[in-house]
């Protein structure tokens, strides 16, 4: 079973497809296995266009901890993130200066207990700066970000049915094999008792309607059996463009004889 952390990582992997950033999930950053949720590493490729709120200032190395709607982001989670940063930097980029590392804490709901312990400096709706030991952690609260197309991915993980449906309708997936991810997200929401009036099947149907005008005739017909391709066409359209051999192909000798007889009768009447 895919858990929420891996689903979030898979969705981020899709989000950064085609850009200069690569996503690594469940990164082992120590000799004793300690898994970091997501690492986003800059490489070559296109720059990220109109990024989700909170991701505007990505560095070459970006370490991210994620808490779903069933978890709480607390002080211990922040301390773990800092520990992962130290181990990651030692293991993978020991010569890189601190300025080339970004730390992110993404949480579905507002961390109230953490907000009582430390000062959260607001940057924009749903995005805060959390100063910790000379570093600044970007805190992203998914339920608080502005609802708009650039934040569609955040809305999919908001754990609020209306926002999930809106985000799923707006988000433009980069990878062709994303349907299993989205289907699993919907299934997990149903298991969590969140009523999804806009189902996964609704999303697939609406997506097909939106993309249909952009497809070529060959792409529209791909996968349809012959009987479905021909359904509703009048007989004259079915044979239009066929040569005589093609029109007669499949007819029995008896059918050909009957056709010949009909043609001869028609010719004699005209005479």
PDB file of C-alpha atoms in Angstrom:
ATOM      1  CA  UNK A   1       0.000   0.000   0.000  1.00  0.00           C
ATOM      2  CA  UNK A   2       1.337   3.442  -0.926  1.00  0.00           C
ATOM      3  CA  UNK A   3       1.374   5.826   2.042  1.00  0.00           C
ATOM      4  CA  UNK A   4       0.702   9.555   1.985  1.00  0.00           C
ATOM      5  CA  UNK A   5       4.402  10.452   2.088  1.00  0.00           C
ATOM      6  CA  UNK A   6       5.198   8.440  -1.017  1.00  0.00           C
ATOM      7  CA  UNK A   7       2.104   9.744  -2.825  1.00  0.00           C
ATOM      8  CA  UNK A   8       3.227  13.299  -2.030  1.00  0.00           C
ATOM      9  CA  UNK A   9       6.708  12.499  -3.329  1.00  0.00           C
ATOM     10  CA  UNK A  10       5.334  10.918  -6.522  1.00  0.00           C
ATOM     11  CA  UNK A  11       3.173  13.978  -7.150  1.00  0.00           C
ATOM     12  CA  UNK A  12       6.181  16.266  -6.644  1.00  0.00           C
ATOM     13  CA  UNK A  13       8.163  14.060  -9.022  1.00  0.00           C
ATOM     14  CA  UNK A  14       5.504  14.735 -11.657  1.00  0.00           C
ATOM     15  CA  UNK A  15       5.443  18.460 -10.816  1.00  0.00           C
ATOM     16  CA  UNK A  16       9.183  18.831 -11.477  1.00  0.00           C
ATOM     17  CA  UNK A  17       9.152  16.705 -14.658  1.00  0.00           C
ATOM     18  CA  UNK A  18      10.764  18.598 -17.515  1.00  0.00           C
ATOM     19  CA  UNK A  19      12.454  21.150 -15.230  1.00  0.00           C
ATOM     20  CA  UNK A  20      16.008  21.428 -13.979  1.00  0.00           C
ATOM     21  CA  UNK A  21      15.074  19.739 -10.692  1.00  0.00           C
ATOM     22  CA  UNK A  22      14.985  16.019  -9.903  1.00  0.00           C
ATOM     23  CA  UNK A  23      13.055  14.524  -6.986  1.00  0.00           C
ATOM     24  CA  UNK A  24      14.423  11.750  -4.788  1.00  0.00           C
ATOM     25  CA  UNK A  25      12.147  10.060  -2.261  1.00  0.00           C
ATOM     26  CA  UNK A  26      12.881   8.353   1.042  1.00  0.00           C
ATOM     27  CA  UNK A  27      16.507   9.443   0.878  1.00  0.00           C
ATOM     28  CA  UNK A  28      18.764   7.492   3.212  1.00  0.00           C
ATOM     29  CA  UNK A  29      21.000  10.150   4.769  1.00  0.00           C
ATOM     30  CA  UNK A  30      22.881   8.163   7.434  1.00  0.00           C
ATOM     31  CA  UNK A  31      24.619   4.853   7.996  1.00  0.00           C
ATOM     32  CA  UNK A  32      21.833   3.975  10.396  1.00  0.00           C
ATOM     33  CA  UNK A  33      18.802   4.204   8.142  1.00  0.00           C
ATOM     34  CA  UNK A  34      17.106   7.591   8.557  1.00  0.00           C
ATOM     35  CA  UNK A  35      14.744   8.398   5.731  1.00  0.00           C
ATOM     36  CA  UNK A  36      14.083  11.953   4.539  1.00  0.00           C
ATOM     37  CA  UNK A  37      10.720  12.378   2.781  1.00  0.00           C
ATOM     38  CA  UNK A  38      11.842  14.278  -0.334  1.00  0.00           C
ATOM     39  CA  UNK A  39      15.016  15.792  -1.763  1.00  0.00           C
ATOM     40  CA  UNK A  40      14.721  18.154  -4.729  1.00  0.00           C
ATOM     41  CA  UNK A  41      18.050  18.533  -6.517  1.00  0.00           C
ATOM     42  CA  UNK A  42      18.771  21.099  -9.212  1.00  0.00           C
ATOM     43  CA  UNK A  43      20.243  19.841 -12.464  1.00  0.00           C
ATOM     44  CA  UNK A  44      20.123  20.930 -16.085  1.00  0.00           C
ATOM     45  CA  UNK A  45      16.888  21.659 -17.901  1.00  0.00           C
ATOM     46  CA  UNK A  46      14.126  24.208 -17.968  1.00  0.00           C
ATOM     47  CA  UNK A  47      13.488  26.624 -15.116  1.00  0.00           C
ATOM     48  CA  UNK A  48      10.345  26.094 -13.042  1.00  0.00           C
ATOM     49  CA  UNK A  49       7.569  28.361 -14.360  1.00  0.00           C
ATOM     50  CA  UNK A  50       5.006  29.904 -11.961  1.00  0.00           C
ATOM     51  CA  UNK A  51       5.939  27.621  -9.033  1.00  0.00           C
ATOM     52  CA  UNK A  52       3.674  26.600  -6.183  1.00  0.00           C
ATOM     53  CA  UNK A  53       3.673  29.095  -3.324  1.00  0.00           C
ATOM     54  CA  UNK A  54       6.713  28.497  -1.151  1.00  0.00           C
ATOM     55  CA  UNK A  55       8.866  27.010  -3.928  1.00  0.00           C
ATOM     56  CA  UNK A  56       9.932  30.292  -5.517  1.00  0.00           C
ATOM     57  CA  UNK A  57      13.478  30.262  -4.113  1.00  0.00           C
ATOM     58  CA  UNK A  58      14.651  26.695  -4.613  1.00  0.00           C
ATOM     59  CA  UNK A  59      18.354  26.076  -4.046  1.00  0.00           C
ATOM     60  CA  UNK A  60      20.608  23.432  -5.646  1.00  0.00           C
ATOM     61  CA  UNK A  61      19.734  21.099  -2.735  1.00  0.00           C
ATOM     62  CA  UNK A  62      16.274  21.235  -1.148  1.00  0.00           C
ATOM     63  CA  UNK A  63      15.328  18.967   1.744  1.00  0.00           C
ATOM     64  CA  UNK A  64      11.638  18.558   2.522  1.00  0.00           C
ATOM     65  CA  UNK A  65       9.689  16.970   5.353  1.00  0.00           C
ATOM     66  CA  UNK A  66       5.969  16.372   4.836  1.00  0.00           C
ATOM     67  CA  UNK A  67       3.085  15.843   7.269  1.00  0.00           C
ATOM     68  CA  UNK A  68      -0.286  14.726   5.921  1.00  0.00           C
ATOM     69  CA  UNK A  69      -3.679  15.619   7.342  1.00  0.00           C
ATOM     70  CA  UNK A  70      -3.348  12.660   9.705  1.00  0.00           C
ATOM     71  CA  UNK A  71      -0.082  13.904  11.248  1.00  0.00           C
ATOM     72  CA  UNK A  72       1.162  16.916  13.184  1.00  0.00           C
ATOM     73  CA  UNK A  73       4.178  19.044  12.375  1.00  0.00           C
ATOM     74  CA  UNK A  74       5.846  19.610  15.726  1.00  0.00           C
ATOM     75  CA  UNK A  75       9.192  20.762  17.096  1.00  0.00           C
ATOM     76  CA  UNK A  76      10.601  17.240  16.905  1.00  0.00           C
ATOM     77  CA  UNK A  77       9.845  17.059  13.173  1.00  0.00           C
ATOM     78  CA  UNK A  78      11.753  20.331  12.686  1.00  0.00           C
ATOM     79  CA  UNK A  79      14.703  18.977  14.683  1.00  0.00           C
ATOM     80  CA  UNK A  80      14.651  15.832  12.530  1.00  0.00           C
ATOM     81  CA  UNK A  81      14.722  17.952   9.374  1.00  0.00           C
ATOM     82  CA  UNK A  82      17.784  19.807  10.634  1.00  0.00           C
ATOM     83  CA  UNK A  83      19.440  16.501  11.504  1.00  0.00           C
ATOM     84  CA  UNK A  84      18.711  15.171   8.032  1.00  0.00           C
ATOM     85  CA  UNK A  85      20.226  18.341   6.566  1.00  0.00           C
ATOM     86  CA  UNK A  86      23.445  17.840   8.523  1.00  0.00           C
ATOM     87  CA  UNK A  87      23.732  14.173   7.499  1.00  0.00           C
ATOM     88  CA  UNK A  88      22.838  14.896   3.866  1.00  0.00           C
ATOM     89  CA  UNK A  89      25.368  17.692   3.600  1.00  0.00           C
ATOM     90  CA  UNK A  90      28.131  15.528   5.080  1.00  0.00           C
ATOM     91  CA  UNK A  91      27.317  12.567   2.855  1.00  0.00           C
ATOM     92  CA  UNK A  92      26.486  14.165  -0.496  1.00  0.00           C
ATOM     93  CA  UNK A  93      27.745  17.751  -0.673  1.00  0.00           C
ATOM     94  CA  UNK A  94      30.405  18.378   1.991  1.00  0.00           C
ATOM     95  CA  UNK A  95      32.031  21.236   0.085  1.00  0.00           C
ATOM     96  CA  UNK A  96      28.804  23.096  -0.705  1.00  0.00           C
ATOM     97  CA  UNK A  97      28.190  26.314   1.295  1.00  0.00           C
ATOM     98  CA  UNK A  98      25.110  26.510   3.508  1.00  0.00           C
ATOM     99  CA  UNK A  99      23.452  29.000   1.160  1.00  0.00           C
ATOM    100  CA  UNK A 100      23.037  26.239  -1.457  1.00  0.00           C
ATOM    101  CA  UNK A 101      20.686  24.248   0.769  1.00  0.00           C
ATOM    102  CA  UNK A 102      16.990  24.925   1.299  1.00  0.00           C
ATOM    103  CA  UNK A 103      14.890  23.413   4.102  1.00  0.00           C
ATOM    104  CA  UNK A 104      11.132  22.973   3.741  1.00  0.00           C
ATOM    105  CA  UNK A 105       8.404  21.746   6.055  1.00  0.00           C
ATOM    106  CA  UNK A 106       5.125  21.036   4.258  1.00  0.00           C
ATOM    107  CA  UNK A 107       2.083  20.314   6.379  1.00  0.00           C
ATOM    108  CA  UNK A 108      -1.592  19.903   5.565  1.00  0.00           C
ATOM    109  CA  UNK A 109      -2.900  21.752   8.624  1.00  0.00           C
ATOM    110  CA  UNK A 110      -1.561  24.622  10.648  1.00  0.00           C
ATOM    111  CA  UNK A 111       0.926  23.452  13.330  1.00  0.00           C
ATOM    112  CA  UNK A 112      -0.710  25.173  16.311  1.00  0.00           C
ATOM    113  CA  UNK A 113       1.528  23.668  18.983  1.00  0.00           C
ATOM    114  CA  UNK A 114       4.656  24.624  17.028  1.00  0.00           C
ATOM    115  CA  UNK A 115       3.301  28.156  16.496  1.00  0.00           C
ATOM    116  CA  UNK A 116       3.058  28.546  20.274  1.00  0.00           C
ATOM    117  CA  UNK A 117       6.719  27.596  20.700  1.00  0.00           C
ATOM    118  CA  UNK A 118       8.353  29.580  17.901  1.00  0.00           C
ATOM    119  CA  UNK A 119       7.556  32.627  15.815  1.00  0.00           C
ATOM    120  CA  UNK A 120       6.186  31.903  12.346  1.00  0.00           C
ATOM    121  CA  UNK A 121       6.890  34.873  10.083  1.00  0.00           C
ATOM    122  CA  UNK A 122       4.192  35.124   7.365  1.00  0.00           C
ATOM    123  CA  UNK A 123       5.395  35.538   3.786  1.00  0.00           C
ATOM    124  CA  UNK A 124       2.113  35.036   1.903  1.00  0.00           C
ATOM    125  CA  UNK A 125      -1.065  33.043   2.603  1.00  0.00           C
ATOM    126  CA  UNK A 126       0.008  29.605   3.760  1.00  0.00           C
ATOM    127  CA  UNK A 127       3.747  30.311   3.583  1.00  0.00           C
ATOM    128  CA  UNK A 128       5.884  31.188   6.610  1.00  0.00           C
ATOM    129  CA  UNK A 129       9.533  31.554   7.544  1.00  0.00           C
ATOM    130  CA  UNK A 130      10.726  29.644  10.577  1.00  0.00           C
ATOM    131  CA  UNK A 131      14.145  30.829  11.857  1.00  0.00           C
ATOM    132  CA  UNK A 132      16.049  27.991  13.535  1.00  0.00           C
ATOM    133  CA  UNK A 133      19.698  28.082  14.686  1.00  0.00           C
ATOM    134  CA  UNK A 134      20.903  30.537  12.096  1.00  0.00           C
ATOM    135  CA  UNK A 135      18.890  28.966   9.289  1.00  0.00           C
ATOM    136  CA  UNK A 136      15.494  29.738   7.804  1.00  0.00           C
ATOM    137  CA  UNK A 137      13.008  26.947   7.161  1.00  0.00           C
ATOM    138  CA  UNK A 138      10.154  27.550   4.710  1.00  0.00           C
ATOM    139  CA  UNK A 139       6.899  26.332   6.212  1.00  0.00           C
ATOM    140  CA  UNK A 140       4.014  25.638   3.785  1.00  0.00           C
ATOM    141  CA  UNK A 141       0.514  25.034   5.171  1.00  0.00           C
ATOM    142  CA  UNK A 142      -1.424  23.411   2.323  1.00  0.00           C
ATOM    143  CA  UNK A 143      -4.880  24.317   3.641  1.00  0.00           C
ATOM    144  CA  UNK A 144      -3.976  28.006   3.816  1.00  0.00           C
ATOM    145  CA  UNK A 145      -2.375  28.636   0.411  1.00  0.00           C
ATOM    146  CA  UNK A 146      -4.218  30.745  -2.134  1.00  0.00           C
ATOM    147  CA  UNK A 147      -6.571  28.596  -4.271  1.00  0.00           C
ATOM    148  CA  UNK A 148      -5.331  29.156  -7.833  1.00  0.00           C
ATOM    149  CA  UNK A 149      -3.895  27.111 -10.726  1.00  0.00           C
ATOM    150  CA  UNK A 150      -0.269  27.415  -9.581  1.00  0.00           C
ATOM    151  CA  UNK A 151      -1.223  25.869  -6.220  1.00  0.00           C
ATOM    152  CA  UNK A 152      -3.312  23.048  -7.697  1.00  0.00           C
ATOM    153  CA  UNK A 153      -0.832  20.405  -6.511  1.00  0.00           C
ATOM    154  CA  UNK A 154      -0.994  21.757  -2.953  1.00  0.00           C
ATOM    155  CA  UNK A 155      -4.801  21.614  -3.047  1.00  0.00           C
ATOM    156  CA  UNK A 156      -4.755  17.939  -4.019  1.00  0.00           C
ATOM    157  CA  UNK A 157      -3.117  17.231  -0.647  1.00  0.00           C
ATOM    158  CA  UNK A 158      -5.293  19.622   1.404  1.00  0.00           C
ATOM    159  CA  UNK A 159      -7.499  16.843   2.899  1.00  0.00           C
ATOM    160  CA  UNK A 160     -10.559  18.994   2.088  1.00  0.00           C
ATOM    161  CA  UNK A 161     -12.888  17.458  -0.492  1.00  0.00           C
ATOM    162  CA  UNK A 162     -13.789  20.671  -2.341  1.00  0.00           C
ATOM    163  CA  UNK A 163     -10.156  21.795  -2.585  1.00  0.00           C
ATOM    164  CA  UNK A 164      -8.997  18.351  -3.668  1.00  0.00           C
ATOM    165  CA  UNK A 165     -11.550  18.320  -6.483  1.00  0.00           C
ATOM    166  CA  UNK A 166     -10.590  21.848  -7.563  1.00  0.00           C
ATOM    167  CA  UNK A 167      -6.891  21.036  -7.499  1.00  0.00           C
ATOM    168  CA  UNK A 168      -7.354  17.797  -9.442  1.00  0.00           C
ATOM    169  CA  UNK A 169      -9.321  19.698 -12.071  1.00  0.00           C
ATOM    170  CA  UNK A 170      -6.655  22.403 -12.462  1.00  0.00           C
ATOM    171  CA  UNK A 171      -3.383  20.526 -12.106  1.00  0.00           C
ATOM    172  CA  UNK A 172      -1.670  19.746 -15.410  1.00  0.00           C
ATOM    173  CA  UNK A 173       0.151  16.441 -14.990  1.00  0.00           C
ATOM    174  CA  UNK A 174       3.493  16.186 -16.774  1.00  0.00           C
ATOM    175  CA  UNK A 175       3.814  12.393 -16.858  1.00  0.00           C
ATOM    176  CA  UNK A 176       1.562  10.088 -18.867  1.00  0.00           C
ATOM    177  CA  UNK A 177       1.394   7.402 -16.160  1.00  0.00           C
ATOM    178  CA  UNK A 178      -0.071   9.634 -13.425  1.00  0.00           C
ATOM    179  CA  UNK A 179      -3.516   8.026 -13.258  1.00  0.00           C
ATOM    180  CA  UNK A 180      -2.524   5.314 -10.735  1.00  0.00           C
ATOM    181  CA  UNK A 181      -1.166   8.032  -8.427  1.00  0.00           C
ATOM    182  CA  UNK A 182      -4.352  10.072  -8.583  1.00  0.00           C
ATOM    183  CA  UNK A 183      -6.514   6.979  -8.188  1.00  0.00           C
ATOM    184  CA  UNK A 184      -4.556   5.969  -5.089  1.00  0.00           C
ATOM    185  CA  UNK A 185      -4.942   9.478  -3.631  1.00  0.00           C
ATOM    186  CA  UNK A 186      -8.717   9.284  -4.052  1.00  0.00           C
ATOM    187  CA  UNK A 187      -8.786   5.812  -2.530  1.00  0.00           C
ATOM    188  CA  UNK A 188      -6.810   6.978   0.505  1.00  0.00           C
ATOM    189  CA  UNK A 189      -9.157   9.921   0.987  1.00  0.00           C
ATOM    190  CA  UNK A 190     -12.149   7.581   0.974  1.00  0.00           C
ATOM    191  CA  UNK A 191     -10.426   5.350   3.541  1.00  0.00           C
ATOM    192  CA  UNK A 192      -9.817   8.424   5.717  1.00  0.00           C
ATOM    193  CA  UNK A 193     -13.567   9.150   5.672  1.00  0.00           C
ATOM    194  CA  UNK A 194     -13.317  12.264   3.515  1.00  0.00           C
ATOM    195  CA  UNK A 195     -16.360  12.361   1.186  1.00  0.00           C
ATOM    196  CA  UNK A 196     -15.218  12.835  -2.384  1.00  0.00           C
ATOM    197  CA  UNK A 197     -18.277  13.894  -4.390  1.00  0.00           C
ATOM    198  CA  UNK A 198     -15.970  14.538  -7.352  1.00  0.00           C
ATOM    199  CA  UNK A 199     -14.645  11.037  -7.962  1.00  0.00           C
ATOM    200  CA  UNK A 200     -11.590   9.803  -9.805  1.00  0.00           C
ATOM    201  CA  UNK A 201     -13.860   8.619 -12.618  1.00  0.00           C
ATOM    202  CA  UNK A 202     -15.320  12.156 -12.866  1.00  0.00           C
ATOM    203  CA  UNK A 203     -11.812  13.549 -13.176  1.00  0.00           C
ATOM    204  CA  UNK A 204     -10.855  11.137 -15.958  1.00  0.00           C
ATOM    205  CA  UNK A 205     -14.043  11.917 -17.877  1.00  0.00           C
ATOM    206  CA  UNK A 206     -13.620  15.697 -17.546  1.00  0.00           C
ATOM    207  CA  UNK A 207      -9.952  15.476 -18.492  1.00  0.00           C
ATOM    208  CA  UNK A 208     -10.869  13.510 -21.623  1.00  0.00           C
ATOM    209  CA  UNK A 209     -13.432  16.147 -22.594  1.00  0.00           C
ATOM    210  CA  UNK A 210     -10.887  18.940 -22.175  1.00  0.00           C
ATOM    211  CA  UNK A 211      -8.111  17.237 -24.138  1.00  0.00           C
ATOM    212  CA  UNK A 212     -10.266  15.687 -26.900  1.00  0.00           C
ATOM    213  CA  UNK A 213     -10.169  18.761 -29.226  1.00  0.00           C
ATOM    214  CA  UNK A 214      -6.359  18.730 -29.060  1.00  0.00           C
ATOM    215  CA  UNK A 215      -6.039  15.091 -30.189  1.00  0.00           C
ATOM    216  CA  UNK A 216      -5.533  13.950 -33.765  1.00  0.00           C
ATOM    217  CA  UNK A 217      -8.204  11.655 -35.302  1.00  0.00           C
ATOM    218  CA  UNK A 218      -5.819   8.716 -34.891  1.00  0.00           C
ATOM    219  CA  UNK A 219      -5.314   9.507 -31.172  1.00  0.00           C
ATOM    220  CA  UNK A 220      -9.070   9.848 -30.585  1.00  0.00           C
ATOM    221  CA  UNK A 221      -9.745   6.415 -32.108  1.00  0.00           C
ATOM    222  CA  UNK A 222      -6.818   4.626 -30.478  1.00  0.00           C
ATOM    223  CA  UNK A 223      -7.933   1.636 -28.434  1.00  0.00           C
ATOM    224  CA  UNK A 224     -11.499   1.516 -29.803  1.00  0.00           C
ATOM    225  CA  UNK A 225     -12.665  -1.798 -31.303  1.00  0.00           C
ATOM    226  CA  UNK A 226     -13.741  -1.679 -35.000  1.00  0.00           C
ATOM    227  CA  UNK A 227     -17.456  -1.895 -34.183  1.00  0.00           C
ATOM    228  CA  UNK A 228     -17.241   1.192 -31.958  1.00  0.00           C
ATOM    229  CA  UNK A 229     -15.340   3.140 -34.602  1.00  0.00           C
ATOM    230  CA  UNK A 230     -18.060   2.442 -37.190  1.00  0.00           C
ATOM    231  CA  UNK A 231     -21.126   2.777 -34.958  1.00  0.00           C
ATOM    232  CA  UNK A 232     -23.581   5.432 -36.179  1.00  0.00           C
ATOM    233  CA  UNK A 233     -22.119   5.829 -39.664  1.00  0.00           C
ATOM    234  CA  UNK A 234     -24.583   5.478 -42.593  1.00  0.00           C
ATOM    235  CA  UNK A 235     -23.791   2.775 -45.191  1.00  0.00           C
ATOM    236  CA  UNK A 236     -22.693   5.291 -47.821  1.00  0.00           C
ATOM    237  CA  UNK A 237     -20.065   6.688 -45.437  1.00  0.00           C
ATOM    238  CA  UNK A 238     -18.815   3.209 -44.579  1.00  0.00           C
ATOM    239  CA  UNK A 239     -17.898   2.414 -48.196  1.00  0.00           C
ATOM    240  CA  UNK A 240     -16.890   5.914 -49.296  1.00  0.00           C
ATOM    241  CA  UNK A 241     -13.304   5.948 -50.513  1.00  0.00           C
ATOM    242  CA  UNK A 242     -13.129   2.180 -51.048  1.00  0.00           C
ATOM    243  CA  UNK A 243     -12.262   0.748 -54.422  1.00  0.00           C
ATOM    244  CA  UNK A 244     -14.462  -1.904 -56.029  1.00  0.00           C
ATOM    245  CA  UNK A 245     -12.286  -4.713 -54.652  1.00  0.00           C
ATOM    246  CA  UNK A 246     -12.553  -3.281 -51.155  1.00  0.00           C
ATOM    247  CA  UNK A 247     -16.321  -2.922 -51.335  1.00  0.00           C
ATOM    248  CA  UNK A 248     -16.727  -6.534 -52.477  1.00  0.00           C
ATOM    249  CA  UNK A 249     -14.258  -7.997 -50.020  1.00  0.00           C
ATOM    250  CA  UNK A 250     -15.933 -10.431 -47.623  1.00  0.00           C
ATOM    251  CA  UNK A 251     -19.034 -10.974 -49.782  1.00  0.00           C
ATOM    252  CA  UNK A 252     -20.020 -14.547 -50.588  1.00  0.00           C
ATOM    253  CA  UNK A 253     -20.479 -15.752 -54.156  1.00  0.00           C
ATOM    254  CA  UNK A 254     -24.233 -15.644 -53.540  1.00  0.00           C
ATOM    255  CA  UNK A 255     -24.041 -11.997 -52.368  1.00  0.00           C
ATOM    256  CA  UNK A 256     -22.015 -11.055 -55.443  1.00  0.00           C
ATOM    257  CA  UNK A 257     -24.527 -12.801 -57.715  1.00  0.00           C
ATOM    258  CA  UNK A 258     -27.424 -10.934 -56.071  1.00  0.00           C
ATOM    259  CA  UNK A 259     -25.594  -7.646 -56.433  1.00  0.00           C
ATOM    260  CA  UNK A 260     -24.891  -8.360 -60.096  1.00  0.00           C
ATOM    261  CA  UNK A 261     -28.551  -9.185 -60.638  1.00  0.00           C
ATOM    262  CA  UNK A 262     -29.649  -5.896 -59.021  1.00  0.00           C
ATOM    263  CA  UNK A 263     -27.243  -3.888 -61.170  1.00  0.00           C
ATOM    264  CA  UNK A 264     -28.452  -5.597 -64.365  1.00  0.00           C
ATOM    265  CA  UNK A 265     -32.103  -4.889 -63.488  1.00  0.00           C
ATOM    266  CA  UNK A 266     -31.301  -1.267 -62.868  1.00  0.00           C
ATOM    267  CA  UNK A 267     -29.504  -0.970 -66.190  1.00  0.00           C
ATOM    268  CA  UNK A 268     -32.381  -2.574 -68.135  1.00  0.00           C
ATOM    269  CA  UNK A 269     -34.924  -0.235 -66.572  1.00  0.00           C
ATOM    270  CA  UNK A 270     -32.943   2.849 -67.547  1.00  0.00           C
ATOM    271  CA  UNK A 271     -32.815   1.585 -71.122  1.00  0.00           C
TER     272      UNK A 271
END
